[in-house]
GROMACS .gro file of N, CA and C in nm:
model
  465
    1UNK      N    1   6.461  -1.482  -0.117
    1UNK     CA    2   6.481  -1.463   0.025
    1UNK      C    3   6.373  -1.374   0.086
    2UNK      N    4   6.325  -1.278   0.006
    2UNK     CA    5   6.222  -1.188   0.055
    2UNK      C    6   6.093  -1.267   0.087
    3UNK      N    7   6.059  -1.365   0.002
    3UNK     CA    8   5.939  -1.445   0.024
    3UNK      C    9   5.952  -1.527   0.151
    4UNK      N   10   6.067  -1.587   0.173
    4UNK     CA   11   6.090  -1.667   0.294
    4UNK      C   12   6.074  -1.580   0.418
    5UNK      N   13   6.125  -1.457   0.414
    5UNK     CA   14   6.112  -1.366   0.528
    5UNK      C   15   5.964  -1.335   0.554
    6UNK      N   16   5.887  -1.313   0.447
    6UNK     CA   17   5.745  -1.284   0.464
    6UNK      C   18   5.672  -1.403   0.527
    7UNK      N   19   5.707  -1.523   0.485
    7UNK     CA   20   5.646  -1.643   0.543
    7UNK      C   21   5.683  -1.654   0.690
    8UNK      N   22   5.810  -1.630   0.723
    8UNK     CA   23   5.853  -1.635   0.863
    8UNK      C   24   5.778  -1.533   0.948
    9UNK      N   25   5.754  -1.415   0.891
    9UNK     CA   26   5.681  -1.311   0.964
    9UNK      C   27   5.536  -1.352   0.991
   10UNK      N   28   5.479  -1.435   0.905
   10UNK     CA   29   5.340  -1.478   0.920
   10UNK      C   30   5.324  -1.599   1.012
   11UNK      N   31   5.430  -1.670   1.041
   11UNK     CA   32   5.421  -1.792   1.121
   11UNK      C   33   5.349  -1.775   1.254
   12UNK      N   34   5.380  -1.671   1.333
   12UNK     CA   35   5.307  -1.657   1.461
   12UNK      C   36   5.156  -1.640   1.440
   13UNK      N   37   5.117  -1.567   1.337
   13UNK     CA   38   4.975  -1.548   1.308
   13UNK      C   39   4.910  -1.681   1.269
   14UNK      N   40   4.975  -1.756   1.183
   14UNK     CA   41   4.922  -1.885   1.138
   14UNK      C   42   4.910  -1.980   1.257
   15UNK      N   43   5.012  -1.986   1.340
   15UNK     CA   44   5.008  -2.074   1.458
   15UNK      C   45   4.893  -2.036   1.550
   16UNK      N   46   4.872  -1.906   1.570
   16UNK     CA   47   4.764  -1.861   1.657
   16UNK      C   48   4.628  -1.901   1.599
   17UNK      N   49   4.611  -1.888   1.468
   17UNK     CA   50   4.486  -1.927   1.405
   17UNK      C   51   4.462  -2.077   1.415
   18UNK      N   52   4.567  -2.156   1.395
   18UNK     CA   53   4.553  -2.301   1.401
   18UNK      C   54   4.525  -2.349   1.543
   19UNK      N   55   4.582  -2.282   1.642
   19UNK     CA   56   4.564  -2.323   1.781
   19UNK      C   57   4.432  -2.274   1.840
   20UNK      N   58   4.368  -2.178   1.775
   20UNK     CA   59   4.246  -2.120   1.829
   20UNK      C   60   4.131  -2.219   1.826
   21UNK      N   61   4.069  -2.241   1.940
   21UNK     CA   62   3.950  -2.324   1.946
   21UNK      C   63   3.826  -2.238   1.963
   22UNK      N   64   3.846  -2.108   1.961
   22UNK     CA   65   3.734  -2.016   1.981
   22UNK      C   66   3.645  -2.008   1.858
   23UNK      N   67   3.702  -2.031   1.741
   23UNK     CA   68   3.627  -2.017   1.617
   23UNK      C   69   3.609  -2.152   1.550
   24UNK      N   70   3.494  -2.173   1.494
   24UNK     CA   71   3.473  -2.289   1.409
   24UNK      C   72   3.483  -2.237   1.266
   25UNK      N   73   3.596  -2.262   1.203
   25UNK     CA   74   3.623  -2.200   1.073
   25UNK      C   75   3.532  -2.252   0.963
   26UNK      N   76   3.467  -2.365   0.982
   26UNK     CA   77   3.373  -2.413   0.881
   26UNK      C   78   3.246  -2.328   0.879
   27UNK      N   79   3.223  -2.252   0.984
   27UNK     CA   80   3.105  -2.166   0.989
   27UNK      C   81   3.108  -2.062   0.877
   28UNK      N   82   3.227  -2.028   0.829
   28UNK     CA   83   3.235  -1.926   0.724
   28UNK      C   84   3.209  -1.984   0.586
   29UNK      N   85   3.197  -2.116   0.575
   29UNK     CA   86   3.168  -2.179   0.447
   29UNK      C   87   3.016  -2.189   0.432
   30UNK      N   88   2.959  -2.120   0.333
   30UNK     CA   89   2.813  -2.126   0.318
   30UNK      C   90   2.767  -2.261   0.265
   31UNK      N   91   2.666  -2.316   0.329
   31UNK     CA   92   2.607  -2.441   0.283
   31UNK      C   93   2.471  -2.407   0.223
   32UNK      N   94   2.470  -2.349   0.104
   32UNK     CA   95   2.343  -2.307   0.047
   32UNK      C   96   2.312  -2.375  -0.087
   33UNK      N   97   2.392  -2.472  -0.127
   33UNK     CA   98   2.364  -2.548  -0.249
   33UNK      C   99   2.280  -2.670  -0.217
   34UNK      N  100   2.257  -2.751  -0.318
   34UNK     CA  101   2.177  -2.872  -0.300
   34UNK      C  102   2.239  -2.969  -0.200
   35UNK      N  103   2.371  -2.966  -0.187
   35UNK     CA  104   2.439  -3.058  -0.096
   35UNK      C  105   2.403  -3.034   0.051
   36UNK      N  106   2.338  -2.926   0.080
   36UNK     CA  107   2.301  -2.896   0.219
   36UNK      C  108   2.202  -2.999   0.275
   37UNK      N  109   2.136  -3.073   0.189
   37UNK     CA  110   2.038  -3.172   0.235
   37UNK      C  111   2.097  -3.311   0.254
   38UNK      N  112   2.228  -3.324   0.239
   38UNK     CA  113   2.293  -3.453   0.259
   38UNK      C  114   2.347  -3.463   0.401
   39UNK      N  115   2.354  -3.584   0.455
   39UNK     CA  116   2.412  -3.599   0.589
   39UNK      C  117   2.560  -3.566   0.588
   40UNK      N  118   2.606  -3.495   0.691
   40UNK     CA  119   2.747  -3.457   0.698
   40UNK      C  120   2.824  -3.540   0.801
   41UNK      N  121   2.757  -3.625   0.871
   41UNK     CA  122   2.821  -3.712   0.968
   41UNK      C  123   2.719  -3.806   1.027
   42UNK      N  124   2.766  -3.918   1.079
   42UNK     CA  125   2.673  -4.016   1.135
   42UNK      C  126   2.736  -4.091   1.251
   43UNK      N  127   2.650  -4.153   1.331
   43UNK     CA  128   2.693  -4.238   1.442
   43UNK      C  129   2.602  -4.361   1.445
   44UNK      N  130   2.657  -4.470   1.493
   44UNK     CA  131   2.577  -4.591   1.506
   44UNK      C  132   2.608  -4.661   1.638
   45UNK      N  133   2.510  -4.733   1.688
   45UNK     CA  134   2.529  -4.811   1.811
   45UNK      C  135   2.578  -4.952   1.780
   46UNK      N  136   2.585  -4.987   1.652
   46UNK     CA  137   2.616  -5.124   1.610
   46UNK      C  138   2.760  -5.132   1.563
   47UNK      N  139   2.842  -5.211   1.629
   47UNK     CA  140   2.982  -5.224   1.587
   47UNK      C  141   2.994  -5.274   1.443
   48UNK      N  142   3.072  -5.204   1.362
   48UNK     CA  143   3.096  -5.245   1.224
   48UNK      C  144   2.983  -5.217   1.126
   49UNK      N  145   2.875  -5.156   1.173
   49UNK     CA  146   2.759  -5.131   1.086
   49UNK      C  147   2.785  -5.018   0.988
   50UNK      N  148   2.735  -5.038   0.866
   50UNK     CA  149   2.732  -4.933   0.765
   50UNK      C  150   2.594  -4.940   0.699
   51UNK      N  151   2.540  -4.827   0.660
   51UNK     CA  152   2.407  -4.823   0.599
   51UNK      C  153   2.399  -4.911   0.474
   52UNK      N  154   2.507  -4.924   0.403
   52UNK     CA  155   2.511  -5.005   0.281
   52UNK      C  156   2.478  -5.151   0.312
   53UNK      N  157   2.498  -5.193   0.438
   53UNK     CA  158   2.466  -5.331   0.479
   53UNK      C  159   2.316  -5.360   0.474
   54UNK      N  160   2.232  -5.257   0.472
   54UNK     CA  161   2.087  -5.275   0.472
   54UNK      C  162   2.024  -5.273   0.333
   55UNK      N  163   2.105  -5.247   0.230
   55UNK     CA  164   2.050  -5.235   0.094
   55UNK      C  165   2.007  -5.372   0.042
   56UNK      N  166   1.881  -5.379   0.002
   56UNK     CA  167   1.828  -5.502  -0.060
   56UNK      C  168   1.839  -5.493  -0.212
   57UNK      N  169   1.798  -5.376  -0.265
   57UNK     CA  170   1.806  -5.352  -0.409
   57UNK      C  171   1.864  -5.213  -0.434
   58UNK      N  172   1.943  -5.203  -0.540
   58UNK     CA  173   1.988  -5.073  -0.589
   58UNK      C  174   1.897  -5.034  -0.705
   59UNK      N  175   1.864  -4.907  -0.713
   59UNK     CA  176   1.787  -4.854  -0.825
   59UNK      C  177   1.886  -4.798  -0.927
   60UNK      N  178   1.879  -4.852  -1.050
   60UNK     CA  179   1.973  -4.816  -1.155
   60UNK      C  180   1.896  -4.747  -1.267
   61UNK      N  181   1.948  -4.635  -1.315
   61UNK     CA  182   1.884  -4.560  -1.423
   61UNK      C  183   1.866  -4.651  -1.545
   62UNK      N  184   1.744  -4.655  -1.598
   62UNK     CA  185   1.712  -4.737  -1.715
   62UNK      C  186   1.610  -4.661  -1.799
   63UNK      N  187   1.659  -4.580  -1.892
   63UNK     CA  188   1.570  -4.493  -1.969
   63UNK      C  189   1.483  -4.571  -2.068
   64UNK      N  190   1.517  -4.696  -2.096
   64UNK     CA  191   1.437  -4.777  -2.188
   64UNK      C  192   1.312  -4.835  -2.122
   65UNK      N  193   1.308  -4.837  -1.990
   65UNK     CA  194   1.192  -4.893  -1.921
   65UNK      C  195   1.088  -4.785  -1.893
   66UNK      N  196   0.964  -4.827  -1.876
   66UNK     CA  197   0.857  -4.733  -1.845
   66UNK      C  198   0.879  -4.664  -1.711
   67UNK      N  199   0.934  -4.737  -1.614
   67UNK     CA  200   0.957  -4.681  -1.481
   67UNK      C  201   1.074  -4.582  -1.480
   68UNK      N  202   1.168  -4.597  -1.574
   68UNK     CA  203   1.284  -4.509  -1.578
   68UNK      C  204   1.402  -4.562  -1.499
   69UNK      N  205   1.380  -4.672  -1.429
   69UNK     CA  206   1.488  -4.735  -1.354
   69UNK      C  207   1.458  -4.884  -1.341
   70UNK      N  208   1.561  -4.960  -1.305
   70UNK     CA  209   1.540  -5.102  -1.278
   70UNK      C  210   1.604  -5.135  -1.144
   71UNK      N  211   1.554  -5.241  -1.082
   71UNK     CA  212   1.608  -5.285  -0.954
   71UNK      C  213   1.715  -5.391  -0.978
   72UNK      N  214   1.826  -5.375  -0.908
   72UNK     CA  215   1.935  -5.472  -0.915
   72UNK      C  216   1.962  -5.519  -0.773
   73UNK      N  217   1.959  -5.650  -0.754
   73UNK     CA  218   1.987  -5.706  -0.621
   73UNK      C  219   2.125  -5.660  -0.576
   74UNK      N  220   2.137  -5.629  -0.448
   74UNK     CA  221   2.261  -5.575  -0.393
   74UNK      C  222   2.382  -5.660  -0.430
   75UNK      N  223   2.367  -5.791  -0.421
   75UNK     CA  224   2.482  -5.879  -0.447
   75UNK      C  225   2.519  -5.887  -0.595
   76UNK      N  226   2.433  -5.836  -0.685
   76UNK     CA  227   2.461  -5.841  -0.829
   76UNK      C  228   2.513  -5.709  -0.886
   77UNK      N  229   2.516  -5.605  -0.804
   77UNK     CA  230   2.557  -5.474  -0.854
   77UNK      C  231   2.703  -5.474  -0.899
   78UNK      N  232   2.790  -5.536  -0.823
   78UNK     CA  233   2.933  -5.537  -0.856
   78UNK      C  234   2.955  -5.597  -0.996
   79UNK      N  235   2.886  -5.707  -1.025
   79UNK     CA  236   2.896  -5.772  -1.156
   79UNK      C  237   2.846  -5.679  -1.266
   80UNK      N  238   2.734  -5.612  -1.241
   80UNK     CA  239   2.678  -5.519  -1.339
   80UNK      C  240   2.775  -5.405  -1.367
   81UNK      N  241   2.836  -5.351  -1.263
   81UNK     CA  242   2.929  -5.239  -1.281
   81UNK      C  243   3.053  -5.281  -1.360
   82UNK      N  244   3.093  -5.407  -1.347
   82UNK     CA  245   3.207  -5.456  -1.427
   82UNK      C  246   3.167  -5.470  -1.574
   83UNK      N  247   3.045  -5.521  -1.599
   83UNK     CA  248   2.998  -5.539  -1.736
   83UNK      C  249   2.964  -5.406  -1.803
   84UNK      N  250   2.899  -5.319  -1.727
   84UNK     CA  251   2.854  -5.190  -1.780
   84UNK      C  252   2.906  -5.081  -1.686
   85UNK      N  253   3.031  -5.036  -1.707
   85UNK     CA  254   3.092  -4.941  -1.614
   85UNK      C  255   3.021  -4.806  -1.604
   86UNK      N  256   2.941  -4.771  -1.706
   86UNK     CA  257   2.871  -4.642  -1.702
   86UNK      C  258   2.734  -4.651  -1.635
   87UNK      N  259   2.707  -4.760  -1.565
   87UNK     CA  260   2.582  -4.776  -1.492
   87UNK      C  261   2.569  -4.663  -1.391
   88UNK      N  262   2.449  -4.605  -1.384
   88UNK     CA  263   2.425  -4.495  -1.290
   88UNK      C  264   2.327  -4.542  -1.183
   89UNK      N  265   2.376  -4.549  -1.061
   89UNK     CA  266   2.293  -4.588  -0.947
   89UNK      C  267   2.225  -4.462  -0.895
   90UNK      N  268   2.092  -4.465  -0.888
   90UNK     CA  269   2.017  -4.345  -0.850
   90UNK      C  270   1.944  -4.359  -0.717
   91UNK      N  271   1.944  -4.478  -0.661
   91UNK     CA  272   1.873  -4.495  -0.534
   91UNK      C  273   1.899  -4.632  -0.475
   92UNK      N  274   1.844  -4.652  -0.357
   92UNK     CA  275   1.859  -4.779  -0.287
   92UNK      C  276   1.729  -4.811  -0.214
   93UNK      N  277   1.697  -4.938  -0.207
   93UNK     CA  278   1.582  -4.983  -0.128
   93UNK      C  279   1.635  -5.068  -0.014
   94UNK      N  280   1.602  -5.029   0.106
   94UNK     CA  281   1.649  -5.098   0.225
   94UNK      C  282   1.563  -5.221   0.255
   95UNK      N  283   1.621  -5.318   0.320
   95UNK     CA  284   1.545  -5.432   0.368
   95UNK      C  285   1.478  -5.388   0.499
   96UNK      N  286   1.349  -5.359   0.490
   96UNK     CA  287   1.277  -5.304   0.605
   96UNK      C  288   1.266  -5.405   0.720
   97UNK      N  289   1.268  -5.533   0.691
   97UNK     CA  290   1.268  -5.633   0.799
   97UNK      C  291   1.398  -5.628   0.878
   98UNK      N  292   1.508  -5.603   0.809
   98UNK     CA  293   1.637  -5.587   0.879
   98UNK      C  294   1.635  -5.462   0.966
   99UNK      N  295   1.577  -5.355   0.912
   99UNK     CA  296   1.566  -5.230   0.990
   99UNK      C  297   1.483  -5.255   1.116
  100UNK      N  298   1.370  -5.326   1.103
  100UNK     CA  299   1.286  -5.359   1.219
  100UNK      C  300   1.365  -5.438   1.323
  101UNK      N  301   1.442  -5.534   1.275
  101UNK     CA  302   1.520  -5.619   1.367
  101UNK      C  303   1.623  -5.536   1.443
  102UNK      N  304   1.692  -5.447   1.373
  102UNK     CA  305   1.791  -5.361   1.438
  102UNK      C  306   1.724  -5.266   1.537
  103UNK      N  307   1.608  -5.214   1.498
  103UNK     CA  308   1.533  -5.124   1.586
  103UNK      C  309   1.489  -5.198   1.712
  104UNK      N  310   1.451  -5.324   1.697
  104UNK     CA  311   1.410  -5.404   1.812
  104UNK      C  312   1.521  -5.422   1.914
  105UNK      N  313   1.642  -5.435   1.867
  105UNK     CA  314   1.757  -5.455   1.956
  105UNK      C  315   1.816  -5.324   2.006
  106UNK      N  316   1.838  -5.230   1.914
  106UNK     CA  317   1.913  -5.109   1.947
  106UNK      C  318   1.827  -4.983   1.961
  107UNK      N  319   1.699  -4.990   1.926
  107UNK     CA  320   1.613  -4.873   1.932
  107UNK      C  321   1.620  -4.792   1.803
  108UNK      N  322   1.532  -4.693   1.793
  108UNK     CA  323   1.524  -4.611   1.672
  108UNK      C  324   1.651  -4.530   1.646
  109UNK      N  325   1.734  -4.514   1.747
  109UNK     CA  326   1.856  -4.436   1.729
  109UNK      C  327   1.977  -4.526   1.703
  110UNK      N  328   1.951  -4.644   1.643
  110UNK     CA  329   2.064  -4.733   1.609
  110UNK      C  330   2.157  -4.666   1.509
  111UNK      N  331   2.103  -4.572   1.432
  111UNK     CA  332   2.181  -4.493   1.337
  111UNK      C  333   2.126  -4.352   1.341
  112UNK      N  334   2.214  -4.255   1.359
  112UNK     CA  335   2.175  -4.114   1.359
  112UNK      C  336   2.271  -4.037   1.270
  113UNK      N  337   2.221  -3.928   1.213
  113UNK     CA  338   2.304  -3.848   1.123
  113UNK      C  339   2.282  -3.699   1.149
  114UNK      N  340   2.384  -3.622   1.116
  114UNK     CA  341   2.380  -3.477   1.133
  114UNK      C  342   2.349  -3.411   0.999
  115UNK      N  343   2.262  -3.312   1.004
  115UNK     CA  344   2.227  -3.231   0.887
  115UNK      C  345   2.310  -3.104   0.890
  116UNK      N  346   2.342  -3.049   0.774
  116UNK     CA  347   2.426  -2.929   0.769
  116UNK      C  348   2.366  -2.811   0.843
  117UNK      N  349   2.236  -2.803   0.850
  117UNK     CA  350   2.172  -2.687   0.912
  117UNK      C  351   2.146  -2.700   1.060
  118UNK      N  352   2.198  -2.805   1.124
  118UNK     CA  353   2.166  -2.828   1.264
  118UNK      C  354   2.281  -2.901   1.333
  119UNK      N  355   2.292  -2.881   1.462
  119UNK     CA  356   2.392  -2.957   1.539
  119UNK      C  357   2.331  -3.085   1.595
  120UNK      N  358   2.203  -3.103   1.572
  120UNK     CA  359   2.128  -3.218   1.623
  120UNK      C  360   2.155  -3.344   1.541
  121UNK      N  361   2.148  -3.459   1.605
  121UNK     CA  362   2.156  -3.588   1.537
  121UNK      C  363   2.015  -3.642   1.519
  122UNK      N  364   1.979  -3.676   1.395
  122UNK     CA  365   1.844  -3.724   1.361
  122UNK      C  366   1.846  -3.875   1.336
  123UNK      N  367   1.745  -3.946   1.388
  123UNK     CA  368   1.731  -4.086   1.348
  123UNK      C  369   1.660  -4.089   1.212
  124UNK      N  370   1.640  -4.207   1.158
  124UNK     CA  371   1.583  -4.220   1.024
  124UNK      C  372   1.445  -4.154   1.012
  125UNK      N  373   1.360  -4.173   1.110
  125UNK     CA  374   1.223  -4.124   1.105
  125UNK      C  375   1.217  -3.973   1.126
  126UNK      N  376   1.300  -3.921   1.214
  126UNK     CA  377   1.307  -3.775   1.235
  126UNK      C  378   1.359  -3.707   1.108
  127UNK      N  379   1.460  -3.767   1.045
  127UNK     CA  380   1.517  -3.712   0.921
  127UNK      C  381   1.411  -3.708   0.812
  128UNK      N  382   1.338  -3.818   0.797
  128UNK     CA  383   1.234  -3.828   0.694
  128UNK      C  384   1.129  -3.718   0.714
  129UNK      N  385   1.089  -3.697   0.839
  129UNK     CA  386   0.988  -3.596   0.869
  129UNK      C  387   1.042  -3.455   0.841
  130UNK      N  388   1.165  -3.429   0.879
  130UNK     CA  389   1.222  -3.296   0.865
  130UNK      C  390   1.268  -3.264   0.722
  131UNK      N  391   1.325  -3.363   0.652
  131UNK     CA  392   1.390  -3.334   0.524
  131UNK      C  393   1.332  -3.410   0.405
  132UNK      N  394   1.231  -3.495   0.431
  132UNK     CA  395   1.158  -3.567   0.324
  132UNK      C  396   1.246  -3.663   0.242
  133UNK      N  397   1.355  -3.712   0.299
  133UNK     CA  398   1.440  -3.812   0.233
  133UNK      C  399   1.476  -3.920   0.335
  134UNK      N  400   1.527  -4.031   0.285
  134UNK     CA  401   1.567  -4.142   0.371
  134UNK      C  402   1.717  -4.132   0.397
  135UNK      N  403   1.755  -4.101   0.518
  135UNK     CA  404   1.896  -4.081   0.551
  135UNK      C  405   1.977  -4.210   0.536
  136UNK      N  406   1.915  -4.325   0.559
  136UNK     CA  407   1.988  -4.451   0.538
  136UNK      C  408   2.020  -4.471   0.389
  137UNK      N  409   1.926  -4.436   0.303
  137UNK     CA  410   1.950  -4.446   0.159
  137UNK      C  411   2.061  -4.350   0.116
  138UNK      N  412   2.055  -4.226   0.163
  138UNK     CA  413   2.158  -4.128   0.128
  138UNK      C  414   2.296  -4.174   0.175
  139UNK      N  415   2.302  -4.226   0.295
  139UNK     CA  416   2.430  -4.273   0.349
  139UNK      C  417   2.481  -4.394   0.271
  140UNK      N  418   2.391  -4.486   0.234
  140UNK     CA  419   2.431  -4.603   0.155
  140UNK      C  420   2.484  -4.561   0.018
  141UNK      N  421   2.419  -4.465  -0.045
  141UNK     CA  422   2.467  -4.415  -0.174
  141UNK      C  423   2.606  -4.352  -0.160
  142UNK      N  424   2.625  -4.277  -0.054
  142UNK     CA  425   2.756  -4.217  -0.029
  142UNK      C  426   2.862  -4.326  -0.011
  143UNK      N  427   2.829  -4.428   0.065
  143UNK     CA  428   2.923  -4.537   0.089
  143UNK      C  429   2.951  -4.615  -0.040
  144UNK      N  430   2.850  -4.633  -0.124
  144UNK     CA  431   2.870  -4.701  -0.253
  144UNK      C  432   2.965  -4.620  -0.340
  145UNK      N  433   2.942  -4.491  -0.348
  145UNK     CA  434   3.026  -4.405  -0.432
  145UNK      C  435   3.170  -4.404  -0.386
  146UNK      N  436   3.193  -4.420  -0.258
  146UNK     CA  437   3.331  -4.420  -0.207
  146UNK      C  438   3.406  -4.547  -0.248
  147UNK      N  439   3.334  -4.651  -0.291
  147UNK     CA  440   3.398  -4.776  -0.332
  147UNK      C  441   3.443  -4.776  -0.478
  148UNK      N  442   3.387  -4.686  -0.559
  148UNK     CA  443   3.414  -4.686  -0.702
  148UNK      C  444   3.469  -4.552  -0.745
  149UNK      N  445   3.560  -4.551  -0.843
  149UNK     CA  446   3.616  -4.424  -0.888
  149UNK      C  447   3.510  -4.337  -0.955
  150UNK      N  448   3.516  -4.209  -0.927
  150UNK     CA  449   3.425  -4.114  -0.991
  150UNK      C  450   3.492  -4.066  -1.119
  151UNK      N  451   3.419  -4.069  -1.229
  151UNK     CA  452   3.468  -4.027  -1.360
  151UNK      C  453   3.587  -4.111  -1.407
  152UNK      N  454   3.611  -4.225  -1.345
  152UNK     CA  455   3.717  -4.317  -1.386
  152UNK      C  456   3.853  -4.249  -1.396
  153UNK      N  457   3.880  -4.155  -1.308
  153UNK     CA  458   4.007  -4.084  -1.307
  153UNK      C  459   4.119  -4.183  -1.278
  154UNK      N  460   4.224  -4.176  -1.357
  154UNK     CA  461   4.339  -4.264  -1.336
  154UNK      C  462   4.325  -4.400  -1.400
  155UNK      N  463   4.217  -4.424  -1.471
  155UNK     CA  464   4.200  -4.555  -1.536
  155UNK      C  465   4.232  -4.546  -1.683
   0.00000   0.00000   0.00000
């Protein structure tokens, strides 16, 4: 009963904190690890568009090859992952002609993303200049990972 009373005493404080729009509570979380260079949010002008739609080839770790990776056509990755579940996808190559076509219709800001260190939204070329990575590739990798279980938990 003593614990319940303590919780009841804290309720007004908790409600006030939850209702407060004065503070952005994520500001107290330090973003100083490697993950700080990943996009934390994105917007697109294209209905139903996802960065994964632009992937032409996935780069798969292949330590037996001289290059250290092999290219797998986007449409064949699902089959490979079923045959070899421990396949490690390390990158993506976008179809640049598709990117040009989208840019022609929607402009360079057809896809924009937010970086952890800024409130600004960057297009692909601004991101590349500022952070030396391809934001479309990073977003596609994130979307791919969300489709498959990590560490096969629950299997």
